[in-house]
Amino acid sequence: MDWGTELWDQCDIIDKHTQSGLDLVEKYVKFVKERTEIEQNYAKQLRNLSKKYSPKRGSKEEQECRFSNHQAFLDILNEMNDYAGQRELIAENMMINICIELTKYLQELKQERKMHLSEVKKAQQYLEGTYKHLDNSKKRFEREWREAEKAAQYAEKTDQDLNATKADVEKAKQQAHMRTHIAEECKNDYASQLQKYNKEQNQFYFTDMPLIFNRLQDMDERRIKKLAQGYILFADTERHVMPIIGKCLEGITRAGTNVNERNDSVVLIEQHKSGFERPGDVEFEDYSQGINRASSDSSLSTPKGPLELLGRNKNKTFRLFNKKSKLPSSSISPFSTPPTPSPANGPPSPKFGRDPLSYCLKEINKTVKPRISSFRTLKRTSVDSEGFTHLPPEQRRKRLQQKIDDISKELQKEMDQSEALGKMKDVYEKNPQMGDPASLAPQITQTAQNMERLRGELNKYESWLAEAGGRGDSIRYSTHSLNNNGAHNPNSPGAISEDTDSSQAIYSEFDDEFEEEELAAPIGQCTALYSFPGSSEGTISMQEGEVLSVVEEDKGDGWTRVRRNNGDEGYIPTSYATITLNK
């Protein structure tokens, strides 16, 4: 069944129906646009939420990320950021695949419908014009035939009139014959126009209009099919990213399972362990036999003997860190030499005989308060920050080891730069047209001075670490240092090279004569979960299941820098791969 056969007389209905279909497409496009706006706003709010609760650089929260529960929360924020990216992808794909495509197709349908309706209008106008010609010829035939009948009746009347002359009769007959001839011509013209109109009408209702209506039917069916595809894409667009969203949710679950409460306790211990020994007992001072001031140097516990002698505050706890007590001006460091104790049976104080109670209180203040105040004033007294002597022993050893590692890395960079300058100098000496070897002398001298300074600092910190009881196993690097003349120094400390960017920048123009620039060491590996075309600038393509090396981890923007075995580097979406970092 088709419109041309069954709806041959329903042109207005077909016009309204096709217009209603186009309106539905336009309405659906607006609906999808509003859905994409909701997705974009949702993704924006999720990103702002993740950013709001993400720790700032150098903040206390960032330092606490070494604990697994804090790191798990940070992983959840990263996964939510990736989840927001998938919502943005849904909005983008809906806009491209549904809104833009349907809008473009809608314009084509409007033009096609307009063309078909224009053809209908032209056919109708042509048929109406043919009918007007038929009607005019019919009216003319009717008018001329009446005139011919009148002329014939007048000729017959004139012929019967006895008073009429022969000339009058002949003239009346000629007039009647002429009118009859004109009427016959009008009759023939009317018959011709009628035949033409019937032919055009048959062409209009059986050929032209059915063809146009069938084209409109085909257009409407194509519109319905395209709209149905848009309905399916509405669901498929979100279904396609569901695996990645599932990976994000799995990442959140994995972050929760990775929390290790026991390990967090160990990390806290390692971070804040002071290395001090617990305070010993306060010795009993027998005031009846003389004052014994030989209390334990490390004693910080509550003195009991003197309080019992005083007979006061028996049921109250003696507080060492009383908020109301003022700090004595002569506080000592916990690392300073303790006071020399007095003989156990030394001579009695002259004040003891006169006022034993006040003397006992005074002696308690002398032996206990200085040790208490020494801990209060650790942060207030001037400290030697360079040697970290203000820190507890365990923390001091860690900081010294960290400082030694940093100096070793800086020394390695200077050694690499010195080696590069030496190679450049050799090239200039062999090929003077490339440069003057003397122009490198200031840089070589400065590099040598920097190396000497760093070696001095390294020895200084290593000696401090040895004094603090550390292992002293600083990181060493294998390289060949150069002296001021560019000669290799065989006595340079050996270790692994980490950063050659500064040295490579100096002699990168001599790649043909020296080995290529060393690439940054990978920090992990990743396996592609999905294929990625890598069509944008700075990205790299990958296939599902492909294993790549991770060069730079995600900085919070949803992209990770990777490298293939052939040296190609680029960025991939973090959520498209499973990433494993080296520990």
XYZ file of C-alpha atoms in Angstrom, residues 10-508:
499
model
C -5.541 13.619 0.661
C -2.895 16.134 -0.299
C -3.560 18.350 2.727
C -3.335 15.379 5.108
C -0.007 14.323 3.619
C 1.270 17.884 3.928
C 0.372 18.090 7.635
C 1.703 14.599 8.396
C 5.130 15.214 6.891
C 5.388 18.548 8.680
C 4.497 16.854 11.978
C 7.276 14.293 11.412
C 9.863 17.016 10.861
C 8.688 18.769 14.016
C 9.207 15.543 15.965
C 12.809 15.274 14.725
C 13.454 18.861 15.744
C 11.898 18.239 19.157
C 14.092 15.156 19.702
C 17.214 17.133 18.788
C 16.340 19.741 21.403
C 15.757 16.982 23.956
C 19.199 15.458 23.329
C 20.845 18.882 23.505
C 19.360 19.482 26.940
C 20.546 16.004 27.977
C 24.112 16.856 26.869
C 23.966 20.091 28.866
C 22.947 18.090 31.933
C 25.837 15.667 31.375
C 28.319 18.509 30.930
C 27.116 20.274 34.069
C 27.247 16.983 35.971
C 30.799 16.331 34.783
C 31.812 19.889 35.659
C 30.397 19.546 39.154
C 32.184 16.218 39.618
C 35.499 17.758 38.516
C 35.004 20.709 40.853
C 34.164 18.310 43.661
C 37.322 16.270 43.028
C 39.401 19.432 42.815
C 37.877 20.796 46.019
C 38.874 17.759 48.062
C 42.215 17.093 46.341
C 45.222 18.069 48.458
C 47.149 21.134 47.391
C 50.823 20.899 46.537
C 52.996 21.101 49.619
C 50.043 20.982 51.974
C 49.768 18.805 55.038
C 47.177 16.629 53.319
C 49.598 15.855 50.484
C 52.216 14.741 52.997
C 49.677 12.430 54.614
C 49.145 10.604 51.296
C 51.836 8.147 52.360
C 49.135 6.546 54.514
C 47.078 4.004 52.616
C 43.711 5.391 53.751
C 44.666 8.894 52.591
C 46.066 7.535 49.321
C 42.876 5.517 48.789
C 40.796 8.693 49.122
C 43.108 10.400 46.605
C 42.636 7.437 44.239
C 38.870 7.788 44.620
C 39.127 11.469 43.670
C 41.177 10.535 40.604
C 38.652 7.869 39.625
C 35.836 10.386 40.022
C 37.758 12.738 37.780
C 37.999 9.965 35.165
C 34.308 9.220 35.667
C 33.543 12.881 34.973
C 35.578 12.566 31.784
C 33.357 9.684 30.659
C 30.243 11.771 31.301
C 31.772 14.492 29.136
C 32.463 11.863 26.480
C 28.813 10.830 26.567
C 27.739 14.441 26.071
C 30.234 14.933 23.240
C 29.221 11.746 21.387
C 25.527 12.548 21.760
C 26.097 16.019 20.390
C 28.118 14.750 17.407
C 26.293 11.519 16.546
C 22.732 12.584 17.314
C 22.254 16.341 17.451
C 24.557 17.393 14.637
C 23.670 14.437 12.386
C 19.919 14.771 12.863
C 20.039 18.538 12.440
C 21.878 18.150 9.153
C 19.491 15.412 8.017
C 16.520 17.532 9.086
C 17.619 20.353 6.801
C 17.894 17.917 3.893
C 14.396 16.579 4.582
C 12.963 20.085 4.717
C 14.474 20.900 1.328
C 13.225 17.629 -0.149
C 9.722 18.119 1.237
C 9.641 21.666 -0.041
C 10.625 20.460 -3.513
C 7.929 17.757 -3.595
C 5.214 20.118 -2.408
C 6.345 22.610 -5.023
C 5.884 19.933 -7.693
C 2.384 19.230 -6.374
C 1.545 22.905 -6.552
C 2.856 23.202 -10.096
C 0.843 20.173 -11.245
C -2.295 21.552 -9.633
C -1.766 24.973 -11.223
C -1.212 23.420 -14.636
C -4.394 21.339 -14.340
C -6.346 24.374 -13.195
C -5.030 26.353 -16.165
C -6.117 23.620 -18.549
C -9.561 23.597 -16.963
C -9.842 27.377 -17.409
C -9.090 27.006 -21.115
C -11.735 24.292 -21.336
C -14.272 26.430 -19.550
C -13.559 29.423 -21.784
C -13.922 27.362 -24.952
C -17.134 25.861 -23.611
C -18.624 29.272 -22.876
C -17.542 30.588 -26.264
C -19.085 27.579 -27.985
C -22.312 28.138 -26.070
C -22.373 31.828 -26.952
C -21.578 31.332 -30.631
C -24.130 28.555 -31.017
C -26.865 30.776 -29.612
C -25.855 33.507 -32.032
C -25.959 31.023 -34.913
C -29.448 29.890 -33.898
C -30.603 33.508 -33.799
C -29.069 34.185 -37.225
C -30.765 31.081 -38.696
C -34.134 32.072 -37.253
C -33.732 35.632 -38.636
C -32.833 34.295 -42.099
C -35.862 31.990 -42.093
C -38.128 34.852 -40.978
C -36.719 37.176 -43.628
C -37.230 34.504 -46.291
C -40.926 34.205 -45.361
C -41.422 37.974 -45.253
C -43.151 39.082 -48.512
C -41.951 42.623 -48.115
C -38.272 41.610 -47.847
C -36.204 41.997 -50.941
C -34.107 39.231 -52.372
C -30.942 41.017 -51.267
C -32.167 41.111 -47.672
C -32.949 37.430 -47.756
C -29.577 36.584 -49.269
C -27.779 38.715 -46.688
C -29.662 37.083 -43.801
C -28.789 33.608 -45.110
C -25.127 34.521 -45.453
C -25.127 35.847 -41.894
C -26.730 32.670 -40.597
C -24.248 30.525 -42.500
C -21.296 32.517 -41.084
C -22.587 32.220 -37.525
C -23.111 28.511 -37.982
C -19.555 28.119 -39.241
C -18.158 30.062 -36.252
C -20.236 27.933 -33.902
C -18.818 24.778 -35.478
C -15.276 26.054 -34.965
C -16.028 26.815 -31.314
C -17.503 23.367 -30.968
C -14.391 21.779 -32.389
C -12.195 23.936 -30.106
C -14.298 22.990 -27.101
C -14.006 19.329 -27.980
C -10.244 19.678 -28.358
C -9.875 21.462 -25.037
C -12.082 18.884 -23.343
C -9.971 16.061 -24.714
C -6.801 17.834 -23.598
C -8.163 18.474 -20.113
C -9.279 14.886 -19.660
C -5.832 13.745 -20.690
C -4.120 16.161 -18.284
C -6.502 15.240 -15.488
C -5.786 11.566 -16.029
C -2.057 12.313 -16.011
C -2.458 14.361 -12.834
C -4.443 11.839 -10.784
C -2.937 8.592 -12.055
C 0.691 9.491 -12.723
C 1.997 12.821 -11.438
C 0.350 13.017 -8.017
C 0.863 9.331 -7.094
C 4.540 9.667 -7.990
C 4.973 12.758 -5.829
C 2.997 11.229 -2.942
C 5.104 8.079 -3.119
C 8.255 10.190 -2.950
C 6.879 11.957 0.108
C 6.071 8.565 1.601
C 9.643 7.385 0.970
C 10.990 10.570 2.525
C 8.839 10.143 5.614
C 9.835 6.498 6.021
C 13.514 7.455 5.758
C 12.918 10.124 8.387
C 11.308 7.577 10.708
C 14.192 5.139 10.196
C 16.784 7.831 10.894
C 14.914 8.945 13.990
C 14.789 5.341 15.233
C 18.550 5.128 14.819
C 18.828 8.288 16.902
C 16.764 6.637 19.603
C 19.119 3.643 19.606
C 22.207 5.863 19.662
C 20.827 7.570 22.741
C 21.279 4.316 24.641
C 24.341 2.999 22.772
C 26.316 6.171 23.446
C 26.138 5.565 27.172
C 26.456 1.798 26.818
C 29.782 2.161 24.989
C 31.411 3.952 27.931
C 29.915 1.669 30.566
C 33.000 -0.641 30.543
C 35.250 2.323 31.283
C 32.832 3.613 33.924
C 32.910 0.110 35.359
C 36.707 0.324 35.469
C 36.401 3.594 37.382
C 34.072 1.973 39.884
C 36.422 -1.007 40.137
C 39.233 1.426 40.814
C 37.240 2.915 43.681
C 36.625 -0.561 45.054
C 40.297 -1.437 44.631
C 41.263 1.742 46.487
C 39.146 0.598 49.407
C 40.658 -2.888 49.422
C 44.191 -1.489 49.246
C 43.806 0.250 52.607
C 46.135 -1.413 55.087
C 45.563 -0.252 58.620
C 48.605 -2.094 59.960
C 50.877 -0.583 57.347
C 49.552 2.904 58.157
C 50.500 2.378 61.782
C 54.014 1.324 60.735
C 54.329 4.390 58.473
C 53.320 6.661 61.342
C 55.947 5.041 63.542
C 58.665 5.435 60.911
C 57.689 9.024 60.278
C 57.592 10.245 63.864
C 59.885 7.862 65.741
C 62.211 10.061 67.830
C 64.812 7.527 68.966
C 64.809 8.793 72.554
C 64.962 6.318 75.408
C 62.186 6.240 77.952
C 62.872 8.235 81.123
C 64.149 6.326 84.112
C 63.046 6.487 87.722
C 63.716 9.514 89.903
C 66.117 8.581 92.663
C 65.147 8.968 96.264
C 66.798 11.902 98.007
C 67.224 11.387 101.697
C 67.014 14.855 103.226
C 67.523 13.456 106.681
C 71.057 12.355 105.754
C 71.817 15.193 103.359
C 70.621 16.115 99.931
C 71.464 13.738 97.106
C 71.093 15.537 93.824
C 72.195 12.645 91.714
C 68.949 12.144 89.868
C 68.790 10.269 86.563
C 69.783 12.355 83.584
C 66.982 10.994 81.458
C 64.403 11.167 84.257
C 61.124 12.848 83.359
C 58.659 10.801 85.395
C 56.667 12.028 88.379
C 58.742 12.435 91.538
C 57.142 10.630 94.428
C 59.557 10.618 97.362
C 59.719 14.357 98.008
C 55.957 14.710 97.729
C 55.454 12.044 100.307
C 57.882 13.879 102.597
C 55.828 17.005 102.135
C 52.614 15.203 103.011
C 50.583 17.108 100.392
C 48.710 16.258 97.132
C 48.759 12.539 97.885
C 45.728 11.869 95.731
C 46.684 14.148 92.787
C 48.830 13.348 89.784
C 51.974 15.390 89.424
C 51.908 17.046 85.993
C 55.190 17.536 84.200
C 53.770 19.656 81.392
C 51.671 22.099 83.372
C 50.247 24.839 81.148
C 50.502 27.435 83.914
C 54.156 26.842 84.682
C 56.500 29.317 83.083
C 59.511 28.256 81.099
C 62.802 28.861 82.936
C 65.255 31.050 81.180
C 68.100 28.598 81.562
C 66.585 25.628 79.646
C 68.962 22.992 78.335
C 68.915 20.843 75.211
C 68.161 17.141 75.535
C 71.450 16.477 73.819
C 73.522 18.585 76.243
C 75.640 17.178 79.049
C 73.604 16.465 82.217
C 74.557 18.195 85.464
C 77.109 16.456 87.675
C 75.390 14.844 90.650
C 76.413 15.737 94.180
C 77.794 13.158 96.545
C 75.176 10.984 98.131
C 76.102 12.020 101.692
C 77.358 15.515 101.034
C 77.301 18.287 103.556
C 73.817 19.386 104.576
C 72.552 22.695 103.334
C 72.458 25.449 105.910
C 68.887 26.293 104.798
C 67.735 22.740 105.370
C 67.999 23.006 109.086
C 65.998 26.192 109.191
C 63.189 25.357 106.680
C 63.135 21.742 105.411
C 59.826 22.127 103.571
C 60.801 25.099 101.414
C 64.173 23.552 100.744
C 62.567 20.332 99.434
C 60.368 22.294 97.031
C 63.353 24.253 95.817
C 65.382 21.102 95.192
C 62.516 19.511 93.234
C 62.396 22.554 90.957
C 66.147 22.359 90.438
C 66.223 18.678 89.448
C 62.969 18.197 87.536
C 61.961 21.473 85.927
C 65.061 21.980 83.766
C 64.546 18.608 82.103
C 60.871 19.290 81.499
C 61.505 22.705 80.002
C 64.141 21.319 77.681
C 61.424 19.495 75.708
C 59.147 22.505 75.708
C 61.779 24.750 74.209
C 62.943 22.430 71.435
C 61.111 24.498 68.842
C 61.730 27.852 70.503
C 65.491 27.736 70.893
C 67.819 28.519 68.053
C 68.776 25.324 66.236
C 71.314 24.258 63.683
C 68.982 23.596 60.765
C 71.796 22.624 58.412
C 72.832 19.593 60.454
C 69.250 18.873 61.576
C 70.453 18.737 65.195
C 67.094 20.097 66.313
C 65.396 16.860 65.229
C 65.129 13.646 67.229
C 67.857 11.106 66.432
C 65.796 8.843 64.160
C 64.300 11.733 62.187
C 67.698 13.400 61.951
C 69.215 10.297 60.370
C 66.428 10.143 57.803
C 66.783 13.801 56.890
C 70.555 13.532 56.594
C 70.218 10.476 54.333
C 67.717 12.310 52.169
C 70.020 15.323 51.920
C 72.934 13.064 50.936
C 70.833 11.489 48.178
C 69.836 14.916 46.820
C 73.442 16.147 46.797
C 74.538 12.946 45.048
C 71.996 13.524 42.290
C 73.162 17.135 41.823
C 76.751 15.935 41.730
C 75.821 13.400 39.059
C 74.311 16.163 36.909
C 77.465 18.252 37.220
C 79.580 15.218 36.269
C 77.441 14.610 33.184
C 77.749 18.252 32.206
C 81.496 18.143 32.725
C 81.741 15.082 30.500
C 79.638 16.794 27.821
C 81.847 19.896 27.922
C 84.907 17.696 27.557
C 83.465 16.060 24.450
C 82.602 19.440 22.986
C 86.123 20.660 23.656
C 87.574 17.616 21.863
C 85.333 18.286 18.878
C 86.324 21.969 18.763
C 90.027 21.031 18.924
C 89.634 18.561 16.052
C 87.390 20.882 14.019
C 88.248 24.524 14.811
C 85.644 25.761 12.313
C 82.912 24.461 14.623
C 83.949 26.588 17.584
C 86.719 27.928 19.793
C 87.809 25.461 22.531
C 88.806 28.394 24.752
C 85.189 29.575 24.866
C 84.324 26.508 26.941
C 86.931 27.227 29.621
C 84.621 29.335 31.877
C 81.923 26.671 31.800
C 84.418 23.887 32.512
C 85.867 25.875 35.413
C 82.438 26.641 36.848
C 81.399 22.982 36.560
C 84.579 21.872 38.326
C 83.935 24.342 41.129
C 80.370 23.109 41.496
C 81.566 19.523 41.645
C 84.155 20.383 44.301
C 81.544 22.230 46.342
C 79.069 19.368 46.129
C 81.735 16.837 47.106
C 82.544 18.950 50.158
C 78.884 19.115 51.155
C 78.533 15.379 50.544
C 81.481 14.595 52.840
C 80.122 16.968 55.475
C 76.672 15.373 55.536
C 78.136 11.874 55.466
C 80.228 12.694 58.535
C 77.143 14.050 60.296
C 75.266 10.895 59.394
C 78.079 8.775 60.797
C 77.991 10.789 64.023
C 74.217 10.281 64.211
C 74.682 6.523 63.904
C 73.464 6.229 60.289
C 74.548 3.705 57.699
C 76.187 6.315 55.495
C 75.338 4.436 52.301
C 74.832 7.415 50.009
C 73.723 6.921 46.423
C 76.646 6.788 44.028
C 76.594 7.122 40.270
C 78.834 5.602 37.619
C 80.250 8.231 35.331
C 83.581 9.692 34.315
C 84.191 13.168 35.616
C 86.459 15.582 33.847
C 89.104 17.920 35.120
C 89.448 21.505 34.039
C 91.291 20.494 30.874
C 88.566 18.113 29.761
C 90.548 14.944 30.666
C 88.747 11.966 32.138
C 89.136 11.446 35.845
C 89.336 7.703 36.599
C 88.801 8.298 40.328
C 85.272 9.638 39.949
C 82.695 7.907 42.188
C 80.645 5.327 40.302
C 76.873 4.957 40.197
C 73.828 4.948 37.906
C 73.074 7.983 35.736
C 69.649 9.442 36.316
C 69.343 12.814 34.648
C 71.301 13.671 31.512
C 69.074 16.451 30.193
C 71.441 19.286 31.126
C 74.483 17.633 29.580
C 72.670 16.492 26.459
C 71.382 19.993 25.849
C 74.939 21.241 25.507
C 76.200 18.848 22.857
C 72.998 17.704 21.157
